[in-house]
CSV table of C-alpha atoms and ligand atoms in Angstrom, one decimal:
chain,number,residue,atom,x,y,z
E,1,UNK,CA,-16.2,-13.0,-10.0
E,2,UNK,CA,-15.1,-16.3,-11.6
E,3,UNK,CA,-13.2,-18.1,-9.3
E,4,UNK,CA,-11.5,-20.1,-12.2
E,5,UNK,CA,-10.4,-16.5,-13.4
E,6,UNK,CA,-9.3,-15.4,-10.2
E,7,UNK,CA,-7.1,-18.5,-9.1
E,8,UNK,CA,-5.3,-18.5,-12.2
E,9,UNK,CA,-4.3,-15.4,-11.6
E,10,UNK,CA,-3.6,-16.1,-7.7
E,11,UNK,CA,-1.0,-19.0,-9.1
E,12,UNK,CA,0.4,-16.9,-11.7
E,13,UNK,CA,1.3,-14.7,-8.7
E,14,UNK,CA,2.6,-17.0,-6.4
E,15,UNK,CA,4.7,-18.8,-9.1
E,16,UNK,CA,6.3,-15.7,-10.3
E,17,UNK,CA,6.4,-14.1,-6.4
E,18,UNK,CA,8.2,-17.1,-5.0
E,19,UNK,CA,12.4,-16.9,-5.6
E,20,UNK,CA,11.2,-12.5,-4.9
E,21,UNK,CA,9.6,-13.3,-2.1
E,22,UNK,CA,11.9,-15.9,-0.2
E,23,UNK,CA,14.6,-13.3,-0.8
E,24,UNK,CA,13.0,-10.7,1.2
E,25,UNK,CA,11.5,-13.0,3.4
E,26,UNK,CA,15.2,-14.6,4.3
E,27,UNK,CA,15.9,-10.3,4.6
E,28,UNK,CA,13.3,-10.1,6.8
E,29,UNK,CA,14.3,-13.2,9.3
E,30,UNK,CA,17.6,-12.0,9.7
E,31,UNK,CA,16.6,-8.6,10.7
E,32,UNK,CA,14.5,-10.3,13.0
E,33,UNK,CA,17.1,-12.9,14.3
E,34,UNK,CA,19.3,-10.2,15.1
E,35,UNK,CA,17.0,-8.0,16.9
E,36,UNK,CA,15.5,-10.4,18.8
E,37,UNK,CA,18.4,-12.7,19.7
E,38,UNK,CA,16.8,-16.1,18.1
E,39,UNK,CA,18.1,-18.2,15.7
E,40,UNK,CA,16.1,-18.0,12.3
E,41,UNK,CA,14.6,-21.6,12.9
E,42,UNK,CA,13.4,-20.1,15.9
E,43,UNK,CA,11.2,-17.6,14.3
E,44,UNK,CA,7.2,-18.1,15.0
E,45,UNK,CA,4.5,-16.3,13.6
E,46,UNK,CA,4.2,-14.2,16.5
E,47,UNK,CA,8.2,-12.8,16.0
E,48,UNK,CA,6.8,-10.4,12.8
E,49,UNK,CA,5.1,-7.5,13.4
E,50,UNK,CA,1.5,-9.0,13.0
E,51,UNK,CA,0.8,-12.3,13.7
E,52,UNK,CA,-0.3,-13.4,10.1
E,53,UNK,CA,2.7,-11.7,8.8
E,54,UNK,CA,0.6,-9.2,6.8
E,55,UNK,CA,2.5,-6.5,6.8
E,56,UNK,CA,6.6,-5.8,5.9
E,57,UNK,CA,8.7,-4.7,8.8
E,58,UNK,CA,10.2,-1.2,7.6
E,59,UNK,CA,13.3,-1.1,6.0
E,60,UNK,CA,16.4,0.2,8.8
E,61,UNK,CA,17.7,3.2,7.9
E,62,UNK,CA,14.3,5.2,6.7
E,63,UNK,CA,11.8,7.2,9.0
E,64,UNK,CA,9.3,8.0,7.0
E,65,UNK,CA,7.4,9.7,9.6
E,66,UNK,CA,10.0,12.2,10.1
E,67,UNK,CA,8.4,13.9,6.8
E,68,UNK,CA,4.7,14.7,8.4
E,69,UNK,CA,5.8,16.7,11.5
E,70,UNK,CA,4.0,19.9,11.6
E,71,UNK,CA,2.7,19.4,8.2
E,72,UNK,CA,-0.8,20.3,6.9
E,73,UNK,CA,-2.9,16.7,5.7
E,74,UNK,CA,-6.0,18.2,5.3
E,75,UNK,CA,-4.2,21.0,2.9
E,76,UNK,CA,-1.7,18.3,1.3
E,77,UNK,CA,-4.5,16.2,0.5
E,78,UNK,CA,-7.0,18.9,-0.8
E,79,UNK,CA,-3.5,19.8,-2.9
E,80,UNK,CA,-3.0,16.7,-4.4
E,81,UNK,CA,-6.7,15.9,-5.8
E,82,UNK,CA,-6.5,19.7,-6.5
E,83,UNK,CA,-3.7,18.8,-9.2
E,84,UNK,CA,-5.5,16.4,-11.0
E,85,UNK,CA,-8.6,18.6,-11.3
E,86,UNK,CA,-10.7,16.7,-8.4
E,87,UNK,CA,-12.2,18.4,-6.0
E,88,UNK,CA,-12.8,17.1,-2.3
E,89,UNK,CA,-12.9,20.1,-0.1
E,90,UNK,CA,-16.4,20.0,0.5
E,91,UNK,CA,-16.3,16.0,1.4
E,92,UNK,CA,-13.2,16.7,3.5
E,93,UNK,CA,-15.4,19.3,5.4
E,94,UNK,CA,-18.0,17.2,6.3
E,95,UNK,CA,-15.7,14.3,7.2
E,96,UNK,CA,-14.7,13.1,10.9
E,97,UNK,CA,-11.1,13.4,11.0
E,98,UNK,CA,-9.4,13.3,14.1
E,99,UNK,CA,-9.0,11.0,17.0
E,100,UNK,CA,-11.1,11.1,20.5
E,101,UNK,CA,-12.6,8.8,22.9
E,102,UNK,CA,-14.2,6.1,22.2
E,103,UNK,CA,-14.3,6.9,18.5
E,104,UNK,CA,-14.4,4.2,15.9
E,105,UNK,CA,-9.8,3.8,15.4
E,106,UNK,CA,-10.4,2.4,11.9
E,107,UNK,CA,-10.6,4.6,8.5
E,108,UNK,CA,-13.8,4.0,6.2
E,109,UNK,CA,-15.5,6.2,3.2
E,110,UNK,CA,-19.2,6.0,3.1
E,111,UNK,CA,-21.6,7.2,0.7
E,112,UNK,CA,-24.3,8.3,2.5
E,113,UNK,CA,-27.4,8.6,0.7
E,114,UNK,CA,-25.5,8.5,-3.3
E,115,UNK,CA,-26.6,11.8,-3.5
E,116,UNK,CA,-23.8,13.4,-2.6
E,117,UNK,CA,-23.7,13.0,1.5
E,118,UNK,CA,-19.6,11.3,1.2
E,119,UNK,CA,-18.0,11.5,3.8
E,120,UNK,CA,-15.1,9.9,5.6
E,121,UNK,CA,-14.0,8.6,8.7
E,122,UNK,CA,-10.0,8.4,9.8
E,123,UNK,CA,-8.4,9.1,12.8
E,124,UNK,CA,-4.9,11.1,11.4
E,125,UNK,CA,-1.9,12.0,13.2
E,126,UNK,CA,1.4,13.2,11.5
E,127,UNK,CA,2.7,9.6,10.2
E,128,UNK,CA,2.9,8.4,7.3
E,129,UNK,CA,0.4,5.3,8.5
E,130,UNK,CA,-2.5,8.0,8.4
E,131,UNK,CA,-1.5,10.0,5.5
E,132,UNK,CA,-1.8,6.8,3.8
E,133,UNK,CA,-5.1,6.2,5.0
E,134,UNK,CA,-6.1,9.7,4.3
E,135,UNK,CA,-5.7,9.4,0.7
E,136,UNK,CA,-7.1,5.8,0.3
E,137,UNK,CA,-10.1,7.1,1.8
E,138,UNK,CA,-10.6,10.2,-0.4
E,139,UNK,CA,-9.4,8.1,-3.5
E,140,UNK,CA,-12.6,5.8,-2.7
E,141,UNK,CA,-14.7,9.4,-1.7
E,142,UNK,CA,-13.9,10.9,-5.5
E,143,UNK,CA,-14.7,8.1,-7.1
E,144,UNK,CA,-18.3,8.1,-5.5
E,145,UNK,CA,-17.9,11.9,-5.8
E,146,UNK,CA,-17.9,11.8,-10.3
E,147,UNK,CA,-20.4,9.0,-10.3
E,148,UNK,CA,-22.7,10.6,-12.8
E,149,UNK,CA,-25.7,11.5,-11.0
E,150,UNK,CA,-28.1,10.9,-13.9
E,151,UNK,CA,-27.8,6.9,-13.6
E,152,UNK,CA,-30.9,5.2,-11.2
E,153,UNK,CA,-30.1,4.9,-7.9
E,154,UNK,CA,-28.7,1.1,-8.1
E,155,UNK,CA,-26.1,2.5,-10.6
E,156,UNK,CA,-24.5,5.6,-8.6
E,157,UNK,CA,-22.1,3.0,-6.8
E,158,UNK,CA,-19.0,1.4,-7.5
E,159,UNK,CA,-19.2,-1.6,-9.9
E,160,UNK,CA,-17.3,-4.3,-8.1
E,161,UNK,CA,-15.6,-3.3,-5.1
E,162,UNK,CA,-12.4,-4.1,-6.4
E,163,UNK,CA,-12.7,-0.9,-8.5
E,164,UNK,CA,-13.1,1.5,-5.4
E,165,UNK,CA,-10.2,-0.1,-4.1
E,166,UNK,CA,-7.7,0.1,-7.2
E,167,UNK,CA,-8.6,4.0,-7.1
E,168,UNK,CA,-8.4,4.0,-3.2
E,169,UNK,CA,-4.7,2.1,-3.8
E,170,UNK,CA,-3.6,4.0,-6.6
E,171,UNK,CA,-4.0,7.4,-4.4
E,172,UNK,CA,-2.9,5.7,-1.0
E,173,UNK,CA,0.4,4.7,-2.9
E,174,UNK,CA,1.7,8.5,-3.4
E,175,UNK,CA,2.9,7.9,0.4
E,176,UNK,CA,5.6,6.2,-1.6
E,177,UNK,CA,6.5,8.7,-4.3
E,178,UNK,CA,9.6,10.4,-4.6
E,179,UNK,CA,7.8,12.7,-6.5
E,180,UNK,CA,4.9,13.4,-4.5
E,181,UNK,CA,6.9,13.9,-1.5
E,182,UNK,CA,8.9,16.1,-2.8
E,183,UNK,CA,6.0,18.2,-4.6
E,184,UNK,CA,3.4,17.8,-1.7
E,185,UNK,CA,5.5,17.5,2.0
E,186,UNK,CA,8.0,19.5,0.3
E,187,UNK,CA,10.5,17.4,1.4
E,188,UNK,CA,14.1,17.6,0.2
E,189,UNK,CA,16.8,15.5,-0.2
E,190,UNK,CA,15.1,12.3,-0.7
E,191,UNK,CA,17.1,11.2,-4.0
E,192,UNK,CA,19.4,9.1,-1.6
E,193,UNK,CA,16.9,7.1,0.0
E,194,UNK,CA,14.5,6.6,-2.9
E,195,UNK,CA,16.8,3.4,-3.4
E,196,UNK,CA,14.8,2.4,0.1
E,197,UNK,CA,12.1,3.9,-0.3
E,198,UNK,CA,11.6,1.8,-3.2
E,199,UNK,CA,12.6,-1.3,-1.3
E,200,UNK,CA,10.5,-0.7,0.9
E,201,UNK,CA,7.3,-0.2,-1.2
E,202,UNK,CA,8.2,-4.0,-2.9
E,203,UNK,CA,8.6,-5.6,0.7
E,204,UNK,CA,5.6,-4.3,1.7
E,205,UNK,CA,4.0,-5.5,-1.6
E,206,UNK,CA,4.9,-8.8,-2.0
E,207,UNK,CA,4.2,-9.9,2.1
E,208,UNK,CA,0.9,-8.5,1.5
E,209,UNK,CA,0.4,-10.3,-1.9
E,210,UNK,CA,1.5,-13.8,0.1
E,211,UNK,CA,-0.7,-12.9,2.6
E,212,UNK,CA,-3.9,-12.8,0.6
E,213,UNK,CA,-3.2,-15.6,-1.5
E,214,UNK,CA,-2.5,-17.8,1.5
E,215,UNK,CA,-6.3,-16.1,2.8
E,216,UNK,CA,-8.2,-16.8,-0.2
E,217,UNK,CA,-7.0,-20.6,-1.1
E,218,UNK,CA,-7.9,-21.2,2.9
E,219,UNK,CA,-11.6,-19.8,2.2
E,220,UNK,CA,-12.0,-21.6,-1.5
E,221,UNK,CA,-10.8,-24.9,0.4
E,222,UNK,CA,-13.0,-24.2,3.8
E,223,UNK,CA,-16.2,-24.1,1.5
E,224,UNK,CA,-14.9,-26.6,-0.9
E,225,UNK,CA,-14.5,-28.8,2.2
E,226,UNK,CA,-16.0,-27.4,5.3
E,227,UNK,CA,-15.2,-30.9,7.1
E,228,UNK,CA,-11.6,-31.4,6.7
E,229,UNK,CA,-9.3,-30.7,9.8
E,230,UNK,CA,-9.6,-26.8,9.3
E,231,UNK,CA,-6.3,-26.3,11.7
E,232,UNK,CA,-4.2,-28.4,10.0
E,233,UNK,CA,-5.2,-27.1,6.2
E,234,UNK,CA,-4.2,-23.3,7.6
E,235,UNK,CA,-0.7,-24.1,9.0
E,236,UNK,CA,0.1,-26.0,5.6
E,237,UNK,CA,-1.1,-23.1,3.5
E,238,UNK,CA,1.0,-20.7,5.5
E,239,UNK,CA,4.1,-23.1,5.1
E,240,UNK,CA,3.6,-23.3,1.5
E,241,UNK,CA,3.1,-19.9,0.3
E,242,UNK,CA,4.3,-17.6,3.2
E,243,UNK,CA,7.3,-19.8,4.2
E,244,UNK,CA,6.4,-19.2,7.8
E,245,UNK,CA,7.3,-22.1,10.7
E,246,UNK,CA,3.9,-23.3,12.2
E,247,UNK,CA,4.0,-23.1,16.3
E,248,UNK,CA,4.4,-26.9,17.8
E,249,UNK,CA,0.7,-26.6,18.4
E,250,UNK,CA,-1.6,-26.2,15.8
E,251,UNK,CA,-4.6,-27.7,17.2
E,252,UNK,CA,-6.0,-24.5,17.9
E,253,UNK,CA,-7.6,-22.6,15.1
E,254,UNK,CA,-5.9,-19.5,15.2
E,255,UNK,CA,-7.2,-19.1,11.1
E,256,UNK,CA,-10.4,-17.8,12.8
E,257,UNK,CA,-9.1,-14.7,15.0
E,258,UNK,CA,-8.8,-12.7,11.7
E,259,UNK,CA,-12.4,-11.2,11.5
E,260,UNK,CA,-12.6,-11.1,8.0
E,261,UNK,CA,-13.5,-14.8,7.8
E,262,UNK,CA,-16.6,-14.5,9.4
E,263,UNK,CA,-17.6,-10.8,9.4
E,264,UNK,CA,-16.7,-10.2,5.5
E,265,UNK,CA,-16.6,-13.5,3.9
E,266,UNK,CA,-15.1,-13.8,0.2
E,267,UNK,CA,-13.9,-10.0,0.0
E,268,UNK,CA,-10.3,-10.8,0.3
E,269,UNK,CA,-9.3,-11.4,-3.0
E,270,UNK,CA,-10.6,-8.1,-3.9
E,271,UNK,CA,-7.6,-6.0,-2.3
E,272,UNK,CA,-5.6,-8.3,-4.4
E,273,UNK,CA,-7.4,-7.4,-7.3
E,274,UNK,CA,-7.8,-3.8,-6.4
E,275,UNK,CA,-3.7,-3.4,-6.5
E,276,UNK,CA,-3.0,-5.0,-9.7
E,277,UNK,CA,-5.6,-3.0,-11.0
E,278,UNK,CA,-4.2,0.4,-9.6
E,279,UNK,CA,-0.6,-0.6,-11.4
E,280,UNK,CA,-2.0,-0.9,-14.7
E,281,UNK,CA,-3.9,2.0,-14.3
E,282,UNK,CA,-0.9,3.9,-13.3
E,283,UNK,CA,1.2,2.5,-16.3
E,284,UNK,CA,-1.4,3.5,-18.6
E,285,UNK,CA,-1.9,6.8,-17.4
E,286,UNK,CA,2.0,6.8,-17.4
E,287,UNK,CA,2.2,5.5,-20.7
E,288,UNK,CA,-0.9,7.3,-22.3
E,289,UNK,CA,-2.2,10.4,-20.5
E,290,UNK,CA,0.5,12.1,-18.5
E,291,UNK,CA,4.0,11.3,-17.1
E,292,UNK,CA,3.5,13.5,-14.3
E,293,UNK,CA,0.4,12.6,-12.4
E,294,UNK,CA,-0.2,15.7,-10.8
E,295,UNK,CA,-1.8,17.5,-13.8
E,296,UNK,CA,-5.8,18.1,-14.5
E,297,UNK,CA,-5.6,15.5,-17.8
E,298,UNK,CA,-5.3,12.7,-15.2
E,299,UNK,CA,-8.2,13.9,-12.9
E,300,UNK,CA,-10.1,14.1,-16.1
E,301,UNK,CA,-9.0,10.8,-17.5
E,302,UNK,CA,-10.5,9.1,-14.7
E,303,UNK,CA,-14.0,10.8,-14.3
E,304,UNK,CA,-14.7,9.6,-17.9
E,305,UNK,CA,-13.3,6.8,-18.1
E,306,UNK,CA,-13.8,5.2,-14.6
E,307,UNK,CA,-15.9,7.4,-12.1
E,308,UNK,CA,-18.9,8.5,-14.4
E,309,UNK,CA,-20.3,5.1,-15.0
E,310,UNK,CA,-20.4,4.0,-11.2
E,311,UNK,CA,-21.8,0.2,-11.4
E,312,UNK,CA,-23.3,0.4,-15.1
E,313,UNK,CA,-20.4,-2.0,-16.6
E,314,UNK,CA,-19.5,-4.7,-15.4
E,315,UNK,CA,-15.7,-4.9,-13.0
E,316,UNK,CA,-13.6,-6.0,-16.0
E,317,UNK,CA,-15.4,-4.2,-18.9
E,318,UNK,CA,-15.1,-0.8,-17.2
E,319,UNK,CA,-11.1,-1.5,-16.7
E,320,UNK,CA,-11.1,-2.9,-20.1
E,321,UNK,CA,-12.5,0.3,-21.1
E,322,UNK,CA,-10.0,3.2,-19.2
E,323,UNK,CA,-6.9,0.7,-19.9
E,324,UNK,CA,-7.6,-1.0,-23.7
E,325,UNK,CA,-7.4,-4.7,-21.9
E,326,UNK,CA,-9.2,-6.5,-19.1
E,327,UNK,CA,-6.9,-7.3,-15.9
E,328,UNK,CA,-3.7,-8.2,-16.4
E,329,UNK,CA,-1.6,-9.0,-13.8
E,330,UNK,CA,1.6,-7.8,-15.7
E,331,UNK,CA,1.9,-4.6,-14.6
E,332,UNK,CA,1.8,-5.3,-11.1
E,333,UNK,CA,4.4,-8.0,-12.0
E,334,UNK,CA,6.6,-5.5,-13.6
E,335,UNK,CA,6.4,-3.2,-11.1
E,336,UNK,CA,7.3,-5.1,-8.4
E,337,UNK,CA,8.8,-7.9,-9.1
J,401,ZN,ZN1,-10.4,0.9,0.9
């Protein structure tokens, strides 16, 4: 990773993000005002729904969760890969689905033994949360899935973990299609609040992209300078790039309760990188390969031309070579912003 590389393209972001983003952030605040009877100059980082304002609030008026009562997963999922001419039944079947006690609550895909042991881990319910996680996990188990299985054991991986995650992304995003929704739930009537749905998708997208950036500049500054006054750099980073109000004492440092800090240390930027890589992927399979996405040609445009060669190129040489270019945040840009 070249960290001159990736923080231009972190400032190109924020640049182009900011009039987006303070839009829907001002949205968000005055939701918030409202339902929590304070003024917005009032609002603290602990008023959003998680306290480093990662993720969007949903948009009033939509219940997406409403769709996954009494529904299938296991089938919609198998369904879904099953269109684009990827199998996963027999990953699915060795995979620990459900919820119990004392069972791990997260979601993870691991490749066991690259040999064709994948399986996953999730705990799923009927919400759209899960169903989300459900595919984002099978999206990174396919991917290990096609690796060809004639490359030495170092090479049946992913090359840069960014590329598992545009894949995992690029599937955990149908959550968000009108047209998987209404091909896969078999849900109706959801031309009037694809206008939300939509909104919703962007919210969720930009919070999420001000989160990270605001993450990673923190880390490159902590190592830069590891003896600075840590607290104080955090709260002005927040102020700057997620407009958020810093509580009246910031002489604790709260930066340090998100685990990934210590427990996976310079991996952030890589869910950054994973979802502008998933948007031009889509684009170009949009563009290129298939308007619909639900037929065999895309399933088949990704095992040649991402899964088969696991880790043999190099992160931006193997997008370079399904998408013509190397990463380019454009199409995430035009996406979403
Ligand atoms: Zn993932």
């Amino acid at each position: 990773m070249n960290i001159d590389e990736l923080f231009k393209i972190f400032n190109k972001l924020k640049v182009l993000s900011d009039e987006p983003f303070r839009r829907v952030k001002d949205e968000i605040d005055a939701e918030l005002s409202i339902k929590l009877g304070v003024t917005k100059e009032k609002i603290r980082p602990w008023h959003y729904v998680d306290p480093f304002f990662q993720e969007a609030p949903p948009v009033s008026g939509i219940d997406l969760d409403q769709n996954y009562k009494n529904k299938n997963l296991e089938q919609i999922v198998i369904s879904t890969f099953e269109s684009m001419g990827l199998d996963i039944k027999d990953i699915l079947q060795q995979s620990d689905l459900y919820p119990r006690d004392n069972k791990n609550p997260f979601g993870f895909c691991t490749n066991t033994d690259r040999r064709g042991d994948i399986r996953v881990l999730v705990n799923i319910d009927e919400s759209v949360f899960w169903a989300t996680a459900l595919l984002h996990e099978f999206g990174h188990a396919a991917y290990f899935k096609y690796i060809d299985e004639k490359l030495p054991f170092i090479l049946r991986f992913h090359s840069h973990s960014l590329t598992t995650e545009a894949i995992a992304m690029f599937f955990g995003r149908m959550t968000k299609r009108l047209d998987w929704q209404q091909r896969f739930l078999k849900v109706e009537q959801l031309e009037n609040l694809d206008p939300s749905i939509k909104k919703m998708m962007q919210r969720q997208m930009l919070v999420n992209a001000r989160w990270i950036i605001t993450f990673c500049y923190f880390e490159k500054e902590m190592y830069e300078n590891p003896d600075q006054d840590l607290n104080k750099l955090w709260w002005e980073l927040v102020q700057e790039i997620q407009f958020i109000s810093p509580p009246e004492d910031t002489s604790y440092p709260d930066w340090a309760s998100k685990m990934h800090f210590s427990l996976a240390p310079v991996t952030y930027q890589d869910y950054m990188l994973g979802e502008l890589t998933a948007s031009q992927l889509q684009i170009y399979i949009e563009n290129n390969i298939a308007n619909d996405l639900f037929v065999p040609e895309v399933g088949l445009y990704l095992k040649e031309n991402f899964f088969k060669d696991g880790a043999l190129l190099n992160w931006n040489e193997k997008i370079k070579r399904a998408t013509g270019e190397n990463l380019n945040p454009r199409y995430f840009i035009n996406q979403f912003l």
